[in-house]
mmCIF file of C-alpha atoms in Angstrom:
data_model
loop_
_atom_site.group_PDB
_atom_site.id
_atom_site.type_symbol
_atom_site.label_atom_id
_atom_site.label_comp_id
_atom_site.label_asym_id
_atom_site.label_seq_id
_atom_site.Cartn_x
_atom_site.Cartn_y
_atom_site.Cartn_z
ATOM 1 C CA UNK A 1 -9.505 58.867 -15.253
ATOM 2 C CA UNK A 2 -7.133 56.656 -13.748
ATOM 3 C CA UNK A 3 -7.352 52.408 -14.790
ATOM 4 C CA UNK A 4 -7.466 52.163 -11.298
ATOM 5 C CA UNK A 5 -10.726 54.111 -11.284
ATOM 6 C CA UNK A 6 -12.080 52.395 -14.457
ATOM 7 C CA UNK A 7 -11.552 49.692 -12.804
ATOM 8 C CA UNK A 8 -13.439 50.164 -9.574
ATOM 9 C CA UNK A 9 -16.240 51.378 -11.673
ATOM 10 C CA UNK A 10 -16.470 48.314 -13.599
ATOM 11 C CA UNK A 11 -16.679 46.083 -10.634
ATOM 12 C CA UNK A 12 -18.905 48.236 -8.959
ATOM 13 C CA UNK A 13 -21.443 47.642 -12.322
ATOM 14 C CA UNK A 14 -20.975 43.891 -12.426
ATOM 15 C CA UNK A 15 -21.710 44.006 -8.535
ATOM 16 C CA UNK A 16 -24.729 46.001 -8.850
ATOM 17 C CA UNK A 17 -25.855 43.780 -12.046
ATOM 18 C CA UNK A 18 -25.885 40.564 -9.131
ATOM 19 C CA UNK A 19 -27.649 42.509 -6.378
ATOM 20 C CA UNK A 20 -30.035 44.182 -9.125
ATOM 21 C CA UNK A 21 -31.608 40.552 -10.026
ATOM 22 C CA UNK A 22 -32.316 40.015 -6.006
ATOM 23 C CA UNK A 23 -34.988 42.233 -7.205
ATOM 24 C CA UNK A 24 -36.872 40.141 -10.107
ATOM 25 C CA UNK A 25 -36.423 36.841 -8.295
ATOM 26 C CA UNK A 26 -40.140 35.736 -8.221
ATOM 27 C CA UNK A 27 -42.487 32.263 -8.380
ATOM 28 C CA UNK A 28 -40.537 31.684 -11.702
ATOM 29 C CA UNK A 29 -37.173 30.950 -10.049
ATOM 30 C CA UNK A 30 -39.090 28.059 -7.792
ATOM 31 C CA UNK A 31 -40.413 27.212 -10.611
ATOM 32 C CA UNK A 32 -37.008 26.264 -12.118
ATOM 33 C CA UNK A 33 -36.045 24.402 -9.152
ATOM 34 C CA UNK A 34 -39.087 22.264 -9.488
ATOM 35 C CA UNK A 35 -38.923 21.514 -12.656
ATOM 36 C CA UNK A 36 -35.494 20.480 -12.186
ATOM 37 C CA UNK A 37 -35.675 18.662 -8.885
ATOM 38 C CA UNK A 38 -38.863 15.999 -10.569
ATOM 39 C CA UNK A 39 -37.014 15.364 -13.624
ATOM 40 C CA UNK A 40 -35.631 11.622 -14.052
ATOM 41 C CA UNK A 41 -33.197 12.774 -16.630
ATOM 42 C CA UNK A 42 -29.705 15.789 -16.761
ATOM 43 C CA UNK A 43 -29.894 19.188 -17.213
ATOM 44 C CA UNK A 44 -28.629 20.144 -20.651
ATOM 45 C CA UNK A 45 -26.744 23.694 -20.325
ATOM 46 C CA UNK A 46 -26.320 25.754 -23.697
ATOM 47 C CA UNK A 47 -25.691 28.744 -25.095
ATOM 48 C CA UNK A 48 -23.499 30.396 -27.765
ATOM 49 C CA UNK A 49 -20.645 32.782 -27.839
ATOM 50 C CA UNK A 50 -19.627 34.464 -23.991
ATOM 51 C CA UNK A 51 -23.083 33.036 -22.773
ATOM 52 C CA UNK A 52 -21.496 29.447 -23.987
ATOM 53 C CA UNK A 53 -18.946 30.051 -21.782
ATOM 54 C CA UNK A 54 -21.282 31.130 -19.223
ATOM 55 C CA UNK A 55 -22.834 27.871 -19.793
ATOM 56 C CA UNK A 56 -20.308 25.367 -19.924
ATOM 57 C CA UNK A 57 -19.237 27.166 -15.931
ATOM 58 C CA UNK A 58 -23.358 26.425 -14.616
ATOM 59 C CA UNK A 59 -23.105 22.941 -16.347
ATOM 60 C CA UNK A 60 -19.711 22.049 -14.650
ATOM 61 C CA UNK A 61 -20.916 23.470 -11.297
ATOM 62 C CA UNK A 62 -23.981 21.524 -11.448
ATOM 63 C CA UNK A 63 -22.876 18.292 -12.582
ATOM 64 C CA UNK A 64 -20.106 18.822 -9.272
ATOM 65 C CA UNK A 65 -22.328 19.626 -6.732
ATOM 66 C CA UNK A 66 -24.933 16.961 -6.918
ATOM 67 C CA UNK A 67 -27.320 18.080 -10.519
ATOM 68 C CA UNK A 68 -26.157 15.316 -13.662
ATOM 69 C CA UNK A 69 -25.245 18.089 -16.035
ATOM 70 C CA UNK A 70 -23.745 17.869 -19.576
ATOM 71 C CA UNK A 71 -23.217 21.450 -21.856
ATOM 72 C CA UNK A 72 -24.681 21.080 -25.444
ATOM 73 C CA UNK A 73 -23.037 23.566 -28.317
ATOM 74 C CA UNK A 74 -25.338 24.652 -29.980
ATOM 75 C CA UNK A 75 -24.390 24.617 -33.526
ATOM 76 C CA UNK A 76 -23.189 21.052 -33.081
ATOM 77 C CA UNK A 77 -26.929 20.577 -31.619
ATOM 78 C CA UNK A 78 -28.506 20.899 -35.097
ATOM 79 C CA UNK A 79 -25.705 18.931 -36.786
ATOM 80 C CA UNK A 80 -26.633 15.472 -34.383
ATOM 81 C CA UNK A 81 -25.540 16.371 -30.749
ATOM 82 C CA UNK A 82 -29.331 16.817 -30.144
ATOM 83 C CA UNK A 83 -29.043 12.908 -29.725
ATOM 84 C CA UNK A 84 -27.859 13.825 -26.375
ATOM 85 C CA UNK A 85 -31.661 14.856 -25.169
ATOM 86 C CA UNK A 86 -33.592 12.766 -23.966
ATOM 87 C CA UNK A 87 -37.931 13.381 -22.702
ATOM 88 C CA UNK A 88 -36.472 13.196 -19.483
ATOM 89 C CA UNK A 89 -34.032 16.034 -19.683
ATOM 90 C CA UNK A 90 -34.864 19.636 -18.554
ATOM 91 C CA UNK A 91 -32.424 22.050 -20.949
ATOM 92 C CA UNK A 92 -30.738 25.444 -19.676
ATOM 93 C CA UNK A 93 -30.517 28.147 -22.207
ATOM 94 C CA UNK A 94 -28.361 31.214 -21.264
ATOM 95 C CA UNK A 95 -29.066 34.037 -23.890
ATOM 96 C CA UNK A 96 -28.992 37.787 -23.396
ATOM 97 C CA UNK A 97 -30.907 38.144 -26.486
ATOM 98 C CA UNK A 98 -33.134 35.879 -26.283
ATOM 99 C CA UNK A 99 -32.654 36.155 -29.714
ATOM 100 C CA UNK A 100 -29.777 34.441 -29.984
ATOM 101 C CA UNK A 101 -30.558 32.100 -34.085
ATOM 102 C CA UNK A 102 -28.054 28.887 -33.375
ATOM 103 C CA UNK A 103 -30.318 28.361 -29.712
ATOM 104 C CA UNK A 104 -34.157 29.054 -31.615
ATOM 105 C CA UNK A 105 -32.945 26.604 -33.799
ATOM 106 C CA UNK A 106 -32.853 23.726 -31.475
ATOM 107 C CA UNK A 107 -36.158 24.747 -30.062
ATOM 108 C CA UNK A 108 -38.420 22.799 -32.720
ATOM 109 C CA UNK A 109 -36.424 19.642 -32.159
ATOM 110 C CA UNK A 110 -36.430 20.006 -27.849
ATOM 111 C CA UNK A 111 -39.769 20.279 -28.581
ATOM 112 C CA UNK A 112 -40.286 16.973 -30.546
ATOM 113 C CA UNK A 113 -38.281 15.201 -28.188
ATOM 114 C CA UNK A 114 -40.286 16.239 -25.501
ATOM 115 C CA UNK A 115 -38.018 17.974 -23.157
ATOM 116 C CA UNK A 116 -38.601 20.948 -21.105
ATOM 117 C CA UNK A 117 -36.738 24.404 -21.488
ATOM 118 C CA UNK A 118 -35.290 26.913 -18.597
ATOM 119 C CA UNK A 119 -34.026 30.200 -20.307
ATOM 120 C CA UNK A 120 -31.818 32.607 -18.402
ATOM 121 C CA UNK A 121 -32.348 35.767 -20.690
ATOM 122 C CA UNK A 122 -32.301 39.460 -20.418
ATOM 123 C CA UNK A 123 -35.368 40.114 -22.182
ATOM 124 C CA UNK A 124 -38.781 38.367 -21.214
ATOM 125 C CA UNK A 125 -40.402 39.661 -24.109
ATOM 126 C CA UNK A 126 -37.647 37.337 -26.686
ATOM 127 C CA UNK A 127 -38.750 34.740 -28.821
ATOM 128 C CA UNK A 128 -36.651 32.352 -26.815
ATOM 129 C CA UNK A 129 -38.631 33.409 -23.341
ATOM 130 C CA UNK A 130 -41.864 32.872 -25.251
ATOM 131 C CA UNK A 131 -41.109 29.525 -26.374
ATOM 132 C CA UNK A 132 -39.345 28.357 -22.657
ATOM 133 C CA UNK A 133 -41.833 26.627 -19.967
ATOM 134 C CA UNK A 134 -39.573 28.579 -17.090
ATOM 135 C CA UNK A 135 -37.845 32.115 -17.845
ATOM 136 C CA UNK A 136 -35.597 33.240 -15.322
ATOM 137 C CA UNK A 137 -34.439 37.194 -16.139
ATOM 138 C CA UNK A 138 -30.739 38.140 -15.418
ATOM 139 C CA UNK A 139 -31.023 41.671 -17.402
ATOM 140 C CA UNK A 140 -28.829 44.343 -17.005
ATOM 141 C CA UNK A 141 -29.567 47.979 -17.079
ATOM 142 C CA UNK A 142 -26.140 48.364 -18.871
ATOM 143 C CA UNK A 143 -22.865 46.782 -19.829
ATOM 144 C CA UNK A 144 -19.555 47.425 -17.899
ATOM 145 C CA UNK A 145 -17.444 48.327 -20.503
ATOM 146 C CA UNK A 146 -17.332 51.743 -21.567
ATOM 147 C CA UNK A 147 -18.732 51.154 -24.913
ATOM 148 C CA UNK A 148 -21.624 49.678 -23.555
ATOM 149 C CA UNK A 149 -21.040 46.509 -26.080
ATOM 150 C CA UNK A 150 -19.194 44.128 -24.843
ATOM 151 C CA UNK A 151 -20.609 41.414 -22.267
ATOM 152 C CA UNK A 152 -19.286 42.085 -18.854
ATOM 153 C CA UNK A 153 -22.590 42.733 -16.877
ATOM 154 C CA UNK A 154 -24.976 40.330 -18.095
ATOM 155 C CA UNK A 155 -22.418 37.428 -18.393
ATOM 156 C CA UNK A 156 -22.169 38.328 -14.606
ATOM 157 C CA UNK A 157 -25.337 38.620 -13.996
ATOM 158 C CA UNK A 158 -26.150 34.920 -15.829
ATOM 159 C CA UNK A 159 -23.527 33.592 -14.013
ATOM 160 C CA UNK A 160 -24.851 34.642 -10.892
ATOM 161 C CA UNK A 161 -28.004 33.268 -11.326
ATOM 162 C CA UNK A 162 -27.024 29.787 -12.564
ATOM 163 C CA UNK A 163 -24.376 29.566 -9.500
ATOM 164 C CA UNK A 164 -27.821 30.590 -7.630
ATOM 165 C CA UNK A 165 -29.704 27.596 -9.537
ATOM 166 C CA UNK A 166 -26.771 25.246 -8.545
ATOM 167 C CA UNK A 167 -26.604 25.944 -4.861
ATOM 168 C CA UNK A 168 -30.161 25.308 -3.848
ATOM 169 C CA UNK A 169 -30.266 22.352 -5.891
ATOM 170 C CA UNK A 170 -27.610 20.901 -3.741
ATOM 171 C CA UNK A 171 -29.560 21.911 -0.601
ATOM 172 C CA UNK A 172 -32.417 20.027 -1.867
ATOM 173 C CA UNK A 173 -30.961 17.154 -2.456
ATOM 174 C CA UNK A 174 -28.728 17.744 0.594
ATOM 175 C CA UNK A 175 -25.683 17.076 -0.952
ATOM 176 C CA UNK A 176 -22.598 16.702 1.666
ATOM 177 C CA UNK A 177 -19.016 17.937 1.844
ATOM 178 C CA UNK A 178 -18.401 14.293 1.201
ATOM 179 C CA UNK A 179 -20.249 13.166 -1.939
ATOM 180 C CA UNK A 180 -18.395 16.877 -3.443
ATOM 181 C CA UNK A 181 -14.723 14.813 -2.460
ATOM 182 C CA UNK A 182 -16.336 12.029 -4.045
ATOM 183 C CA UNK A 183 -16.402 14.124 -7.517
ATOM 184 C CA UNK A 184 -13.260 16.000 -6.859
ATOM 185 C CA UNK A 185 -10.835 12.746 -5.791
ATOM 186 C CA UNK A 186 -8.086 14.351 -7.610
ATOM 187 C CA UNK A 187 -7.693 17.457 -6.041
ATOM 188 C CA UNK A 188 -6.439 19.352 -2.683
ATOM 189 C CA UNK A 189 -9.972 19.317 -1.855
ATOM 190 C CA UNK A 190 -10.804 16.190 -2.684
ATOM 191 C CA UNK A 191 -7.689 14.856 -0.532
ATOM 192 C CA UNK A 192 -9.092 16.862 2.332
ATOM 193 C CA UNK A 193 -12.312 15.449 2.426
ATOM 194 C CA UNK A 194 -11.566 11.822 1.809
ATOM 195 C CA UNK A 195 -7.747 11.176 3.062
ATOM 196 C CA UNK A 196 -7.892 9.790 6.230
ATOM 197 C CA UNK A 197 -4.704 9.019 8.087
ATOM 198 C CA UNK A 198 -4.694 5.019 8.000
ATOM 199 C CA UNK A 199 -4.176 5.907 4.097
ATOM 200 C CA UNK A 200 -0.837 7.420 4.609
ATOM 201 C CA UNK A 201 0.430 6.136 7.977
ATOM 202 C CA UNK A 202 3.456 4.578 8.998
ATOM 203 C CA UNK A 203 2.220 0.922 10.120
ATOM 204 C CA UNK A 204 3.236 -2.617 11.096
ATOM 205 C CA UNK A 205 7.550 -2.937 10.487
ATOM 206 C CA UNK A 206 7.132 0.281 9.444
ATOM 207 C CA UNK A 207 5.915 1.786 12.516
ATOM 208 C CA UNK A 208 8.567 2.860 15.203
ATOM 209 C CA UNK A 209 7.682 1.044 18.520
ATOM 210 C CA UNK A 210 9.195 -0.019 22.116
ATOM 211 C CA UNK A 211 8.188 -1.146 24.912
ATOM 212 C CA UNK A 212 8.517 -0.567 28.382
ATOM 213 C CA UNK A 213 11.389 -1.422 30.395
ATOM 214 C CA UNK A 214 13.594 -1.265 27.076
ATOM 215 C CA UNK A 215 16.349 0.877 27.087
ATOM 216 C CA UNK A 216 17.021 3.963 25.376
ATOM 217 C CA UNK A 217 19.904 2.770 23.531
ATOM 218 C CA UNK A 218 17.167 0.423 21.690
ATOM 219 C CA UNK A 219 14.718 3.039 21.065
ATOM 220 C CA UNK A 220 18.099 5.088 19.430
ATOM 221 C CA UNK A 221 18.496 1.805 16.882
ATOM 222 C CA UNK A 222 14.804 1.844 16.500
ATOM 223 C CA UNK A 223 14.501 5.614 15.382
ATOM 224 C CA UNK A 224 17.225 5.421 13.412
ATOM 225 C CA UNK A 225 16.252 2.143 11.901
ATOM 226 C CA UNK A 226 12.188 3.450 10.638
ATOM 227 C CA UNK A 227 13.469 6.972 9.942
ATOM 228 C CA UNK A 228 10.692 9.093 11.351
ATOM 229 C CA UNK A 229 13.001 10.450 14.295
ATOM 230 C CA UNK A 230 10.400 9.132 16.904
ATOM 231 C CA UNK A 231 9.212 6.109 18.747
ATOM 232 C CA UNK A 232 6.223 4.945 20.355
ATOM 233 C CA UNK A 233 6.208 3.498 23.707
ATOM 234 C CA UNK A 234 3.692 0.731 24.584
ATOM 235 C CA UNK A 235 3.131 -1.423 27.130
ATOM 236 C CA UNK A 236 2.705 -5.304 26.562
ATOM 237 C CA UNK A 237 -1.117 -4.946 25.713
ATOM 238 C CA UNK A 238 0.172 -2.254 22.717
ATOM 239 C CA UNK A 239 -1.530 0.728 24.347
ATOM 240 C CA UNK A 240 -0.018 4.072 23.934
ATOM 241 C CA UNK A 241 2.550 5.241 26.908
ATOM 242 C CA UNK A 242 4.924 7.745 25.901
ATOM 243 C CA UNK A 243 6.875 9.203 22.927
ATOM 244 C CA UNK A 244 10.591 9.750 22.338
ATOM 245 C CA UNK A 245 12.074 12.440 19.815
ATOM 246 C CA UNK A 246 14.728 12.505 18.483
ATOM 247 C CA UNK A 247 15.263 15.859 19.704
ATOM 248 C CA UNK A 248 14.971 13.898 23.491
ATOM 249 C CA UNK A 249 17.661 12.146 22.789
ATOM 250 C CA UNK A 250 19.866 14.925 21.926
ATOM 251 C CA UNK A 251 18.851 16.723 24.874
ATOM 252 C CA UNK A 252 19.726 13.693 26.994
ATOM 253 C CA UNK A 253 23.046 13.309 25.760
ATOM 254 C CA UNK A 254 24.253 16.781 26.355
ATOM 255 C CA UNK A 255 23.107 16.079 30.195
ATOM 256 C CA UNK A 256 24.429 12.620 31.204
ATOM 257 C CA UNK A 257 26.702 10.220 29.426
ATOM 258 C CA UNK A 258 24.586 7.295 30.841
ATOM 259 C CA UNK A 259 21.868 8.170 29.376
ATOM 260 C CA UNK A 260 21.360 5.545 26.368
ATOM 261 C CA UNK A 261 21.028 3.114 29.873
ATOM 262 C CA UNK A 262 18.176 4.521 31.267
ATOM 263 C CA UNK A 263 15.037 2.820 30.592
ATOM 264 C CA UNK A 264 12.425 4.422 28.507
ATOM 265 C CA UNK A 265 9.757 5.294 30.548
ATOM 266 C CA UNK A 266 12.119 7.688 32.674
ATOM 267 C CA UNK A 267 12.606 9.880 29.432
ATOM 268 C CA UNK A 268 9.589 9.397 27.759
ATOM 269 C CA UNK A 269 6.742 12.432 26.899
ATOM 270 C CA UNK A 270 3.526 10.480 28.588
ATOM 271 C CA UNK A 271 0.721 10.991 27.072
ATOM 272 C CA UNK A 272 1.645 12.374 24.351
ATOM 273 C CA UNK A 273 -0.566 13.946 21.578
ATOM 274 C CA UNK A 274 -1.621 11.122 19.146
ATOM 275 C CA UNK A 275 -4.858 10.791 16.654
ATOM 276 C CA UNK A 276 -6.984 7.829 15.661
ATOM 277 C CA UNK A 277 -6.352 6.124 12.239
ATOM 278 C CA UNK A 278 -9.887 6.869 11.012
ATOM 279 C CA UNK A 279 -9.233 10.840 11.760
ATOM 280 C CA UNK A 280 -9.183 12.925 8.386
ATOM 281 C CA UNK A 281 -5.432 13.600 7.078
ATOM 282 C CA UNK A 282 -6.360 16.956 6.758
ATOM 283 C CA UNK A 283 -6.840 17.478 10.820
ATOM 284 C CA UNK A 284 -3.674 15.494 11.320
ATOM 285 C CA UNK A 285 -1.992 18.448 9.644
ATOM 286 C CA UNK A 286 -3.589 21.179 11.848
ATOM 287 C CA UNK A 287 -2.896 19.505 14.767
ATOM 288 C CA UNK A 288 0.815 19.443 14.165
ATOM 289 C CA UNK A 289 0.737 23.306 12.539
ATOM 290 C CA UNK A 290 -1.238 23.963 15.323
ATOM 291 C CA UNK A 291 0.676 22.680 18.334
ATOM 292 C CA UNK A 292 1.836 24.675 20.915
ATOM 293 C CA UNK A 293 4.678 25.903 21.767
ATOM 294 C CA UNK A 294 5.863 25.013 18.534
ATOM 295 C CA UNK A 295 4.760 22.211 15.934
ATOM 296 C CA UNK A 296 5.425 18.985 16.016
ATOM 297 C CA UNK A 297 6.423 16.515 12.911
ATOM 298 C CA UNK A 298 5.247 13.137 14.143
ATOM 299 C CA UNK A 299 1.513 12.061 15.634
ATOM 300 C CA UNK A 300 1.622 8.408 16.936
ATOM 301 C CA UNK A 301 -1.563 6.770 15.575
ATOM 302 C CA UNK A 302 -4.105 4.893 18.009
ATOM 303 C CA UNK A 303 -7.408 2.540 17.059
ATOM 304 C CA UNK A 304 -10.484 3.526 18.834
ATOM 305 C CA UNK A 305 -9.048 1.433 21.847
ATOM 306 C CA UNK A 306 -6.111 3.825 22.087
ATOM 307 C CA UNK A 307 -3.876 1.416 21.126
ATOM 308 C CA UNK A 308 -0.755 1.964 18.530
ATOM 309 C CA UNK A 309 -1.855 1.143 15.112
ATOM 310 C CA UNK A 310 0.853 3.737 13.353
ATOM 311 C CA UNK A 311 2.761 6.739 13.304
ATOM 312 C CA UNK A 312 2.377 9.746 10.971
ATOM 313 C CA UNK A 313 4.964 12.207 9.925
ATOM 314 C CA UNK A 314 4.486 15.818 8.872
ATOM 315 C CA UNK A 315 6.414 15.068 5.500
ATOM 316 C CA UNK A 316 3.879 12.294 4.512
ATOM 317 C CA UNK A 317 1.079 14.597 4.751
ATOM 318 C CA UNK A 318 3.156 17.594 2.848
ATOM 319 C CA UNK A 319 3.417 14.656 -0.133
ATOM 320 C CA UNK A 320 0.033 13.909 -0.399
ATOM 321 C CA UNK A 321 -0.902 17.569 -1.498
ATOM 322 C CA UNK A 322 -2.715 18.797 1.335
ATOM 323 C CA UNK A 323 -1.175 22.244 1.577
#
């Protein structure tokens, strides 16, 4: 057999482990959300060994995506971390087992403190399902590996289930695309959701701007002066006109010394494609990607009145981390 082939067959087990539990989703898995969704306090996520792991990934999910979350080790559980539970809590425990000694261990002080237990387990019949208010099953018929030992289809399968867990509780608490950039500020995504383009546009004596009836030798200076290779033309009451590029210039020059007399408005593009400030930075992007025939590297910036508030460059947007 080929490790391409082992391969395939080991995917195709940890896919049918996930479609298998569609199955033995029942009242119990409501249940769970319930119980979740009319609890004042966090979900408390634990389990031990590869189902710790499995664990810590549900707790981190949940706590992202809307559900207070906070993993518990078990063995530091019965050595003080129990402190961590409150009455108001609702704890998670992942075990395969159901058998598993570090996780029955905590179950006489969750008990005393008075919160209520979830367990994801592969065995209804375990000491740990008898003891939980909610059991959720995520058995597997069989491991993926070929010695049938090591956990490949059950951590799937647990994993599964808790990213199952996660998702509807963010549709019942109708959790947005922006409270998830309010948890992720630091990331691409988080820069997607939240950037807008008056956070990263060229404005005020930044901003590259004449007006009409100057000449093109002035808007030259001005380009060159801001360094974006493009100025905005306005009228008196600052409303957007026209655009000149660089590139326009360039053009010009190869097709009539006088140019750099003419006024700007002869040369200008009218009407040229801008954005508003409060746009996403994200959108500024694909609009410039996006432009046909070709992109384009600078967006002059308008307020909802369409007048010129700033002036955006491709490169800005490149630095913030958007790509």
């Amino acid at each position: 057999m080929s490790y391409i082939t082992l391969a395939s067959n080991i995917l195709k087990e940890e896919a049918k482990a996930i479609l298998d539990l569609i199955e033995h989703l029942d009242t119990a898995f409501d249940d769970a959300l319930h119980l979740i969704d009319s609890s004042e306090g966090r979900i408390i996520v634990t389990g031990m060994g590869k189902s710790g792991h499995i664990a810590k990934k549900v707790s981190a999910t949940l706590a992202s995506t809307g559900t207070p979350s906070s993993f518990l080790h078990p063995a530091e559980g019965i050595h003080g971390d129990l402190g961590m539970i409150t009455s108001n809590d609702v704890v998670l425990a992942f075990s395969n087992s159901g058998e598993t000694i570090e996780i029955l261990n905590l179950l006489p002080s969750i008990k005393r403190i008075g919160a209520s237990v979830i367990s994801v387990v592969g065995n209804t019949e375990s000491t740990l399902a008898k003891l939980s208010d909610v059991v959720l099953y995520a058995g597997v018929e069989k491991e993926a590996d070929p010695l049938n030992l090591a956990p490949t289809s059950s951590t799937t399968a647990a994993l599964a289930l808790g990213d199952a867990l996660a998702m509807c509780l963010l549709s019942i608490h109708r959790f947005t695309a922006e409270q998830f950039a309010v948890y992720h500020p630091g990331g691409t995504l988080g820069k997607k959701l939240l950037l807008t383009v008056k956070d990263v546009m060229h404005r005020e004596n930044e901003n590259p701007v004449v007006f009409i009836g100057d000449s093109v030798t002035k808007a030259l200076f001005t380009m060159t002066d801001k360094g974006l290779g493009a100025v905005t033309v306005v009228n008196t009451g600052g409303y957007l006109r026209g655009l000149i590029t660089d590139g326009d210039i360039r053009r010009g020059l190869e097709k009539k010394k006088e140019f750099l007399s003419l006024r700007v408005e002869d040369v200008m593009t009218k009407c040229p494609k801008c954005i508003e400030e409060n746009q996403l930075a994200a959108y500024a992007l694909h609009l410039m990607e996006k432009h046909k025939p070709k992109p384009i590297t600078v967006l002059p910036v308008v307020d909802g009145n369409n007048k010129i508030a700033g002036m955006i460059h491709i490169t800005d947007l490149l630095k913030c981390g958007l790509v």
